[in-house]
PDB file of C-alpha atoms in Angstrom:
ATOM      1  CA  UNK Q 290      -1.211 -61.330 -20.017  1.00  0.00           C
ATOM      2  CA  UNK Q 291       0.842 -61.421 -16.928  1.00  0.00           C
ATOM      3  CA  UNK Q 292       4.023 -60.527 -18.836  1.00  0.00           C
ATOM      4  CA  UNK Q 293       2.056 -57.609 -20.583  1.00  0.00           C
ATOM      5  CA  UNK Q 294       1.580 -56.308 -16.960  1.00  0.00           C
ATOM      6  CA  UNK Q 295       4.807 -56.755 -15.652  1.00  0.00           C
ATOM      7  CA  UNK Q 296       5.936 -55.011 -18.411  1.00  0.00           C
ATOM      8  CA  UNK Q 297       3.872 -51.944 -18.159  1.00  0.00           C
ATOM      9  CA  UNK Q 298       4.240 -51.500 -14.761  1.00  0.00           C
ATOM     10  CA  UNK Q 299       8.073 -51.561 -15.480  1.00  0.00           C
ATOM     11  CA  UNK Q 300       8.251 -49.236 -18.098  1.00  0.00           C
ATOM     12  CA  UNK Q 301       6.194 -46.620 -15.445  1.00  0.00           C
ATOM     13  CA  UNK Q 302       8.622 -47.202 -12.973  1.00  0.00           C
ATOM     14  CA  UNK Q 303      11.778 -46.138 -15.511  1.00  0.00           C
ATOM     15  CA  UNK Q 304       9.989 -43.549 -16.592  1.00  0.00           C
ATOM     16  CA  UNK Q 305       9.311 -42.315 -13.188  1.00  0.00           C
ATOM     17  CA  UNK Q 306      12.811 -43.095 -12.540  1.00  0.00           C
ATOM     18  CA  UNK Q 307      14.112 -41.091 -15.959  1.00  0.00           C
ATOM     19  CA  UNK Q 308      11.861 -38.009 -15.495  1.00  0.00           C
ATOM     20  CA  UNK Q 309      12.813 -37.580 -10.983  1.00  0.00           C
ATOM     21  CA  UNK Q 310      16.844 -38.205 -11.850  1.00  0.00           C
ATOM     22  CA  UNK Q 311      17.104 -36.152 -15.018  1.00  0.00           C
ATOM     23  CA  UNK Q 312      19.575 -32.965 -14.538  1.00  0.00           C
ATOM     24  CA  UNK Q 313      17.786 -29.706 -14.080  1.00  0.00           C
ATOM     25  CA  UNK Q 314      18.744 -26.476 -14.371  1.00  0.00           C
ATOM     26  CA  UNK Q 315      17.700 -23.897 -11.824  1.00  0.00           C
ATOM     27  CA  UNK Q 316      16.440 -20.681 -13.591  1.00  0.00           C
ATOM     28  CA  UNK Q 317      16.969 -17.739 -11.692  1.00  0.00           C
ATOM     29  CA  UNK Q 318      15.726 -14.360 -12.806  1.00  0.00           C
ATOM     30  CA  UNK Q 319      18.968 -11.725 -14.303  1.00  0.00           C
ATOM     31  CA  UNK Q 320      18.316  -9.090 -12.192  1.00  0.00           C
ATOM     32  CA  UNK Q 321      19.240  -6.900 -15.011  1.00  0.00           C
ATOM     33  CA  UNK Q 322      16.323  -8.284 -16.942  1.00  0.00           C
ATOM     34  CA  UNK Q 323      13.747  -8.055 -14.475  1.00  0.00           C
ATOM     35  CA  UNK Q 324      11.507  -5.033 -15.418  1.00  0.00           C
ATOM     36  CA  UNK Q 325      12.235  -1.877 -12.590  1.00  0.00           C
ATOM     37  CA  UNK Q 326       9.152  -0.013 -11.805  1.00  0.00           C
ATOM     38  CA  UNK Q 327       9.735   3.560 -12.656  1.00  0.00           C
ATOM     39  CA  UNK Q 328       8.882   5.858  -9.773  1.00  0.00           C
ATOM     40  CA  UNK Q 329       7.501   9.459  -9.780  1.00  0.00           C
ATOM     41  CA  UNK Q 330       8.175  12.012  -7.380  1.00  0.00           C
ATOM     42  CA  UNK Q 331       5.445  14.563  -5.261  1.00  0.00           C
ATOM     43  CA  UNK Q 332       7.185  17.145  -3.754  1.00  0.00           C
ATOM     44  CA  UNK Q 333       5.299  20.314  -1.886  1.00  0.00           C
ATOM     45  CA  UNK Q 334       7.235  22.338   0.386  1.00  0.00           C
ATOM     46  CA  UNK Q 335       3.663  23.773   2.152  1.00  0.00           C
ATOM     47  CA  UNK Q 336       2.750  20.423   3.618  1.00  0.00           C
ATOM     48  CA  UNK Q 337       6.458  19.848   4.521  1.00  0.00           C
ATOM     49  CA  UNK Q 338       6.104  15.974   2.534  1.00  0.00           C
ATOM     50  CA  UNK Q 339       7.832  14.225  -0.232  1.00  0.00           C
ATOM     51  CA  UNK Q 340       7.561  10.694  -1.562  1.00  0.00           C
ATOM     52  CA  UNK Q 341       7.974   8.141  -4.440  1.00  0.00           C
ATOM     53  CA  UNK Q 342       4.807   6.516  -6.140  1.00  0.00           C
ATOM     54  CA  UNK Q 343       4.671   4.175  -8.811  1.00  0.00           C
ATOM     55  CA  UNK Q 344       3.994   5.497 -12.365  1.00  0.00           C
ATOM     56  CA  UNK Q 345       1.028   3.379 -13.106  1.00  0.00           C
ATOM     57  CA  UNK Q 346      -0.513   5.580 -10.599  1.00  0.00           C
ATOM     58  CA  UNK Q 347      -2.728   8.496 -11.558  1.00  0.00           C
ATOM     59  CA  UNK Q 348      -2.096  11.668  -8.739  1.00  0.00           C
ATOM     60  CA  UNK Q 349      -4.860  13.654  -7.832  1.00  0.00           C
ATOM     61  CA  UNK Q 350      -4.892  16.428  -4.853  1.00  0.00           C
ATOM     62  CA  UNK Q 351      -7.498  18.541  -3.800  1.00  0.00           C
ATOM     63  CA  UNK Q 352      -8.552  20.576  -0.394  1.00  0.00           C
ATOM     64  CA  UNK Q 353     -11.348  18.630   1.532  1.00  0.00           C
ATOM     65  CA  UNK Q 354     -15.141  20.226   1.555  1.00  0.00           C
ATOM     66  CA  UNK Q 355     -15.840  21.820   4.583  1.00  0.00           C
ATOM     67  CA  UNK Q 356     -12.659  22.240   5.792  1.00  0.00           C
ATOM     68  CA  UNK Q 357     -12.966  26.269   6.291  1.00  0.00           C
ATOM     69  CA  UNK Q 358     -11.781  26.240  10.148  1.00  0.00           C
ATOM     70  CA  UNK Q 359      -9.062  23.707  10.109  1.00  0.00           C
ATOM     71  CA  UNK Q 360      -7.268  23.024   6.848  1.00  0.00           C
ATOM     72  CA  UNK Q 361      -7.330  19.324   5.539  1.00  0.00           C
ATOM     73  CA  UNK Q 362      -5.881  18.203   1.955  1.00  0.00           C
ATOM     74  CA  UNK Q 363      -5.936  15.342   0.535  1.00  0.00           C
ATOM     75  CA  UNK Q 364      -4.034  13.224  -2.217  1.00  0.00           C
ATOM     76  CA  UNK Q 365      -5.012  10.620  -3.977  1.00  0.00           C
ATOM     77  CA  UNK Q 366      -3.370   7.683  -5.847  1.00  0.00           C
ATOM     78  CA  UNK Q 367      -5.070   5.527  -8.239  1.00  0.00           C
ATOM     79  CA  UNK Q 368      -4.030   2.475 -10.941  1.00  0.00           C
ATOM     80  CA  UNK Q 369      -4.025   4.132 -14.272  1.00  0.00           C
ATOM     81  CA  UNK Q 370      -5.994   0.643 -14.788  1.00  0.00           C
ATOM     82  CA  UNK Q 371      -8.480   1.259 -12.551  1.00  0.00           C
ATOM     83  CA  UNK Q 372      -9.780   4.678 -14.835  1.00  0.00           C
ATOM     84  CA  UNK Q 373     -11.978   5.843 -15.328  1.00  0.00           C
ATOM     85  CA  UNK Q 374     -13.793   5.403 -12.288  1.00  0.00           C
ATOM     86  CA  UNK Q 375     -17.165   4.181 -12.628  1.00  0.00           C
ATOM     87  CA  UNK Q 376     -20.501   6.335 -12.925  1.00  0.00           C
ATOM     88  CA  UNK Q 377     -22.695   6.158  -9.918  1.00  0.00           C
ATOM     89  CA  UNK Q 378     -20.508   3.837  -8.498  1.00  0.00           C
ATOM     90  CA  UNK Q 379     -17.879   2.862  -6.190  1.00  0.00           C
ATOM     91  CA  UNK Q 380     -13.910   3.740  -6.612  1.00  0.00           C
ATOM     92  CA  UNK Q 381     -11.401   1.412  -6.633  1.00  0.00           C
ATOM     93  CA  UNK Q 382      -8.724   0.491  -3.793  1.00  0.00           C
ATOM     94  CA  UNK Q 383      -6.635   3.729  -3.586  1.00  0.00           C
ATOM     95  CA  UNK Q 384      -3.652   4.983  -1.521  1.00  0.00           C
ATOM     96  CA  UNK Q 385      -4.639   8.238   0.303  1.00  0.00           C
ATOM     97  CA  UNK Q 386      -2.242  10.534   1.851  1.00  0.00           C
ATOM     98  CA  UNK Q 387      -4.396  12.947   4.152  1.00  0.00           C
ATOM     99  CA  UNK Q 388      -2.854  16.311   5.780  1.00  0.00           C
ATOM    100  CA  UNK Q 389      -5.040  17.369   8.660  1.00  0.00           C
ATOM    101  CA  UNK Q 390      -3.701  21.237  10.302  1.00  0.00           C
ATOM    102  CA  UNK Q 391      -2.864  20.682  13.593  1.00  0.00           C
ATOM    103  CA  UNK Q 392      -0.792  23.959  14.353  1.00  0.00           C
ATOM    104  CA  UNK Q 393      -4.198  25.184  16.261  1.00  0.00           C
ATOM    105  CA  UNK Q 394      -4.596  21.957  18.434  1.00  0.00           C
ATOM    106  CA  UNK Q 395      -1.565  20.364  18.676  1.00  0.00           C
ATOM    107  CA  UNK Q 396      -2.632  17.282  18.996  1.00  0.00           C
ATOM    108  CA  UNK Q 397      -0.835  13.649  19.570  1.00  0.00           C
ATOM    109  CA  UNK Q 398      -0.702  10.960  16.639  1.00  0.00           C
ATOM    110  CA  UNK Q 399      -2.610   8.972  19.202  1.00  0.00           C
ATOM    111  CA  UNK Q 400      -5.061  11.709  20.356  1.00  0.00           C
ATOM    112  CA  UNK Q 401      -6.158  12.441  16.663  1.00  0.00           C
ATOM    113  CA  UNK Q 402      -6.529   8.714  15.840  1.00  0.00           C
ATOM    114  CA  UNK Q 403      -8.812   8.098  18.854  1.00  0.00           C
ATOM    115  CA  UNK Q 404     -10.769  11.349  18.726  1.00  0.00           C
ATOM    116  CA  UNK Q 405     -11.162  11.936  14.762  1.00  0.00           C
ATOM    117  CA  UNK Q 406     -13.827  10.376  12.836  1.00  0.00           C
ATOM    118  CA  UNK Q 407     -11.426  11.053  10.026  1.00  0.00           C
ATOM    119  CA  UNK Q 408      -9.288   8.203  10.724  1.00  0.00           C
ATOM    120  CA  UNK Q 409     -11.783   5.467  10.537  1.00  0.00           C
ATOM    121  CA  UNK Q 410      -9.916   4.152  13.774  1.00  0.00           C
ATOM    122  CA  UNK Q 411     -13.451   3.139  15.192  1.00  0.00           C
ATOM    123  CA  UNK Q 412     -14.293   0.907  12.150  1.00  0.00           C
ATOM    124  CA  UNK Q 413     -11.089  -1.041  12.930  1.00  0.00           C
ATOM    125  CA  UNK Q 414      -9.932  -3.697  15.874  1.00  0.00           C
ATOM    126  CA  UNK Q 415      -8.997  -1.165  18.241  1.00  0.00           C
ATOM    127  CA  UNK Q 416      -5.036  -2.104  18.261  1.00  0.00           C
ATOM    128  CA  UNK Q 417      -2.344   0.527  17.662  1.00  0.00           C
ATOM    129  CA  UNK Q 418       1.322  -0.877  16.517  1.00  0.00           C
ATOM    130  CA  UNK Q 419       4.482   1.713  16.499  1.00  0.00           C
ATOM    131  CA  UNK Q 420       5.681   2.218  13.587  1.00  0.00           C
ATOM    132  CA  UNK Q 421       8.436   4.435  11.746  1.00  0.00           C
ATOM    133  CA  UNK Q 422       7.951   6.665   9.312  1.00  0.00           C
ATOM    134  CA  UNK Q 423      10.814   8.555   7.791  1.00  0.00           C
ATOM    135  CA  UNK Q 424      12.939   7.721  11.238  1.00  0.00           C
ATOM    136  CA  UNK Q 425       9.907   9.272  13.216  1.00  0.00           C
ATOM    137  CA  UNK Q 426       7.669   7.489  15.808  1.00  0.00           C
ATOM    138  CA  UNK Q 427       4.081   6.740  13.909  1.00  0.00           C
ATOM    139  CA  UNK Q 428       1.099   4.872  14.751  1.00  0.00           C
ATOM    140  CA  UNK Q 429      -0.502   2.138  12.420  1.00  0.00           C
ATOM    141  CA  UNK Q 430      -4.157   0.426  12.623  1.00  0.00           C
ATOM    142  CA  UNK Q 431      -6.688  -1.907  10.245  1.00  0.00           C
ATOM    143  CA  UNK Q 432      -9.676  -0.875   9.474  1.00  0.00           C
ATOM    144  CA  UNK Q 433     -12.968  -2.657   7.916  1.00  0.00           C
ATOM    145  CA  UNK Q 434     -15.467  -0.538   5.885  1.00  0.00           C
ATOM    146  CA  UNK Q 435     -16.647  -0.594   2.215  1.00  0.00           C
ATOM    147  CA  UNK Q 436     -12.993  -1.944   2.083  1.00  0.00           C
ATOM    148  CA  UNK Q 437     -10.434  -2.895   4.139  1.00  0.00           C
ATOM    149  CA  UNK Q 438      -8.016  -0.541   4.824  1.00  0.00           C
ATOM    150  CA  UNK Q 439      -4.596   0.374   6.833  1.00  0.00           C
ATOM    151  CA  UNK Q 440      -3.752   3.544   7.961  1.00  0.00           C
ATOM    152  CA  UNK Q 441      -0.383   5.095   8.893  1.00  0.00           C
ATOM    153  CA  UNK Q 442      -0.699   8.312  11.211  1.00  0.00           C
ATOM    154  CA  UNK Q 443       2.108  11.095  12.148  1.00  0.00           C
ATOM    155  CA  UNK Q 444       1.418  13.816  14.098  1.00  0.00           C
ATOM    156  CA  UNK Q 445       3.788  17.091  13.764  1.00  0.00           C
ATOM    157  CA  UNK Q 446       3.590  20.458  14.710  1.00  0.00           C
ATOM    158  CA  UNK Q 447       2.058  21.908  11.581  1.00  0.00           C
ATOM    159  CA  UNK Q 448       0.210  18.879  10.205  1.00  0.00           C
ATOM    160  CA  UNK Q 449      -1.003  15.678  10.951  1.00  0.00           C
ATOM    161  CA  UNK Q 450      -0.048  12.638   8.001  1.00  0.00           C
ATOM    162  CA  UNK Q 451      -2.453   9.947   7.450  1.00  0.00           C
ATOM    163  CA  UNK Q 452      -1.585   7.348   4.838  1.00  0.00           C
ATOM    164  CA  UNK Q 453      -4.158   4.990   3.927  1.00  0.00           C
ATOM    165  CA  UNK Q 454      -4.592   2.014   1.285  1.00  0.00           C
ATOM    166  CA  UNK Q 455      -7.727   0.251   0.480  1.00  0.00           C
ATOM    167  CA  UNK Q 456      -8.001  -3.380  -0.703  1.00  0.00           C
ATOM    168  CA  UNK Q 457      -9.878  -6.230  -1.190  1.00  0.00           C
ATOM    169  CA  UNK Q 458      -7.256  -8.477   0.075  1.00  0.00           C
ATOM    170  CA  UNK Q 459      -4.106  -8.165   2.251  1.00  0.00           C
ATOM    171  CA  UNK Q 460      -1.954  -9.558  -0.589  1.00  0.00           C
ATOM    172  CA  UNK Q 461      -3.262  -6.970  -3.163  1.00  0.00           C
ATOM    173  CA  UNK Q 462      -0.525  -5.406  -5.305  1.00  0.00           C
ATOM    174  CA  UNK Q 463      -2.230  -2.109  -4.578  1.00  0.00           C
ATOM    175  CA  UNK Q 464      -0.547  -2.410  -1.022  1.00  0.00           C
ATOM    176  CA  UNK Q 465       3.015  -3.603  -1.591  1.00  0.00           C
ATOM    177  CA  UNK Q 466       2.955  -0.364  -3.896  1.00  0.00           C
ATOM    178  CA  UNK Q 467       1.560   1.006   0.200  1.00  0.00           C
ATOM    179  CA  UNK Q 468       4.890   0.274   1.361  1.00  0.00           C
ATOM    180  CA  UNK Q 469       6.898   1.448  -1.058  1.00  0.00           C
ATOM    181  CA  UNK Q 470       5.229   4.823  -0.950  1.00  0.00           C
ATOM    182  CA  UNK Q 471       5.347   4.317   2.446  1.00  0.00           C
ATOM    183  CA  UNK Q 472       8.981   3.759   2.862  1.00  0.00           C
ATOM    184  CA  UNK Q 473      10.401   6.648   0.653  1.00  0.00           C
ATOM    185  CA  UNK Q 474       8.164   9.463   2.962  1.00  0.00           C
ATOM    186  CA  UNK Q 475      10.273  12.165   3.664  1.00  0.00           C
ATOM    187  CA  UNK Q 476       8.189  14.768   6.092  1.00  0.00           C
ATOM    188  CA  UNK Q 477       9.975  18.649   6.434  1.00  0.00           C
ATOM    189  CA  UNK Q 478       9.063  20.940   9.064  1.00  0.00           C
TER     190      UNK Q 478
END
């Protein structure tokens, strides 16, 4: 019985020993077969703003309600995946690009995010970090509300930029796509 043991508990350890000193082969990813995401392009010379978006977003753009004194438009980017949006219900995360007319107050990024309801700045932890956005000085902030959310605020002398994503968690695909819009803003005067 002892020998029946012993050699059982041998046979584990050579197999242990096989399977931790058998040659492996690294597999790294061809770069060249890696799937690119294919990019779209907004472009409109009025608001002075360009930038990239994934295609398996769906663009939507339309002027705010009761915006009649001050202009205020707003874009919209949703996963093609998330559509249709529910009835009666909540929408999903989105990225929202937000331009609020500023040529009649000229107001700083700071000065809007403090004093605007519009940039839910109150529903977040009250801490500003400097940021650049197409080589410009720009203010970003977290807020909490039906989602979480960042924000990314400009202020210029026609229009103020606010770039927003929603999520349900900071790791959400929904804002690495964020950053990449983000990162390929290009703001005109």
């Amino acid at each position: 019985m002892k020998t029946t043991l012993y050699i059982l508990i041998g046979l584990v350890i050579a197999g242990g020993a096989f399977y931790y000193f058998w040659p492996t082969e690294e597999v790294v990813p061809n770069e060249e077969e890696m799937p690119v995401a294919t990019m779209k392009t907004y472009t409109n010379p009025k608001y002075g703003l360009s930038f990239s978006y994934p295609e398996n977003y769906q663009l939507t753009e339309h002027d705010a309600e009761g915006s009649a004194q001050r202009e205020h438009h707003v874009i919209v980017l949703m996963r093609t995946e998330d559509l249709p949006l529910p009835e009666a219900g909540e929408g999903p995360p989105s990225i929202t690009i937000e331009m609020f007319q500023n040529n009649l107050d000229s107001q700083t990024t700071e000065g809007w995010i403090r004093g605007s309801s519009a940039s839910n700045f109150k529903l977040g932890e009250g801490r500003l970090s400097e940021i650049s956005l197409d080589g410009k000085p720009a203010l970003s902030y977290r807020w909490s509300g039906l989602y979480e959310g960042t924000t990314v605020a400009i202020a210029q002398p026609r229009w103020i930029y606010a770039f927003s994503v929603t999520y349900l968690e900071p790791g959400a695909d929904i804002v690495q796509d964020f950053v990449t819009v983000r990162d390929s803003v290009k703001i005109t005067p």
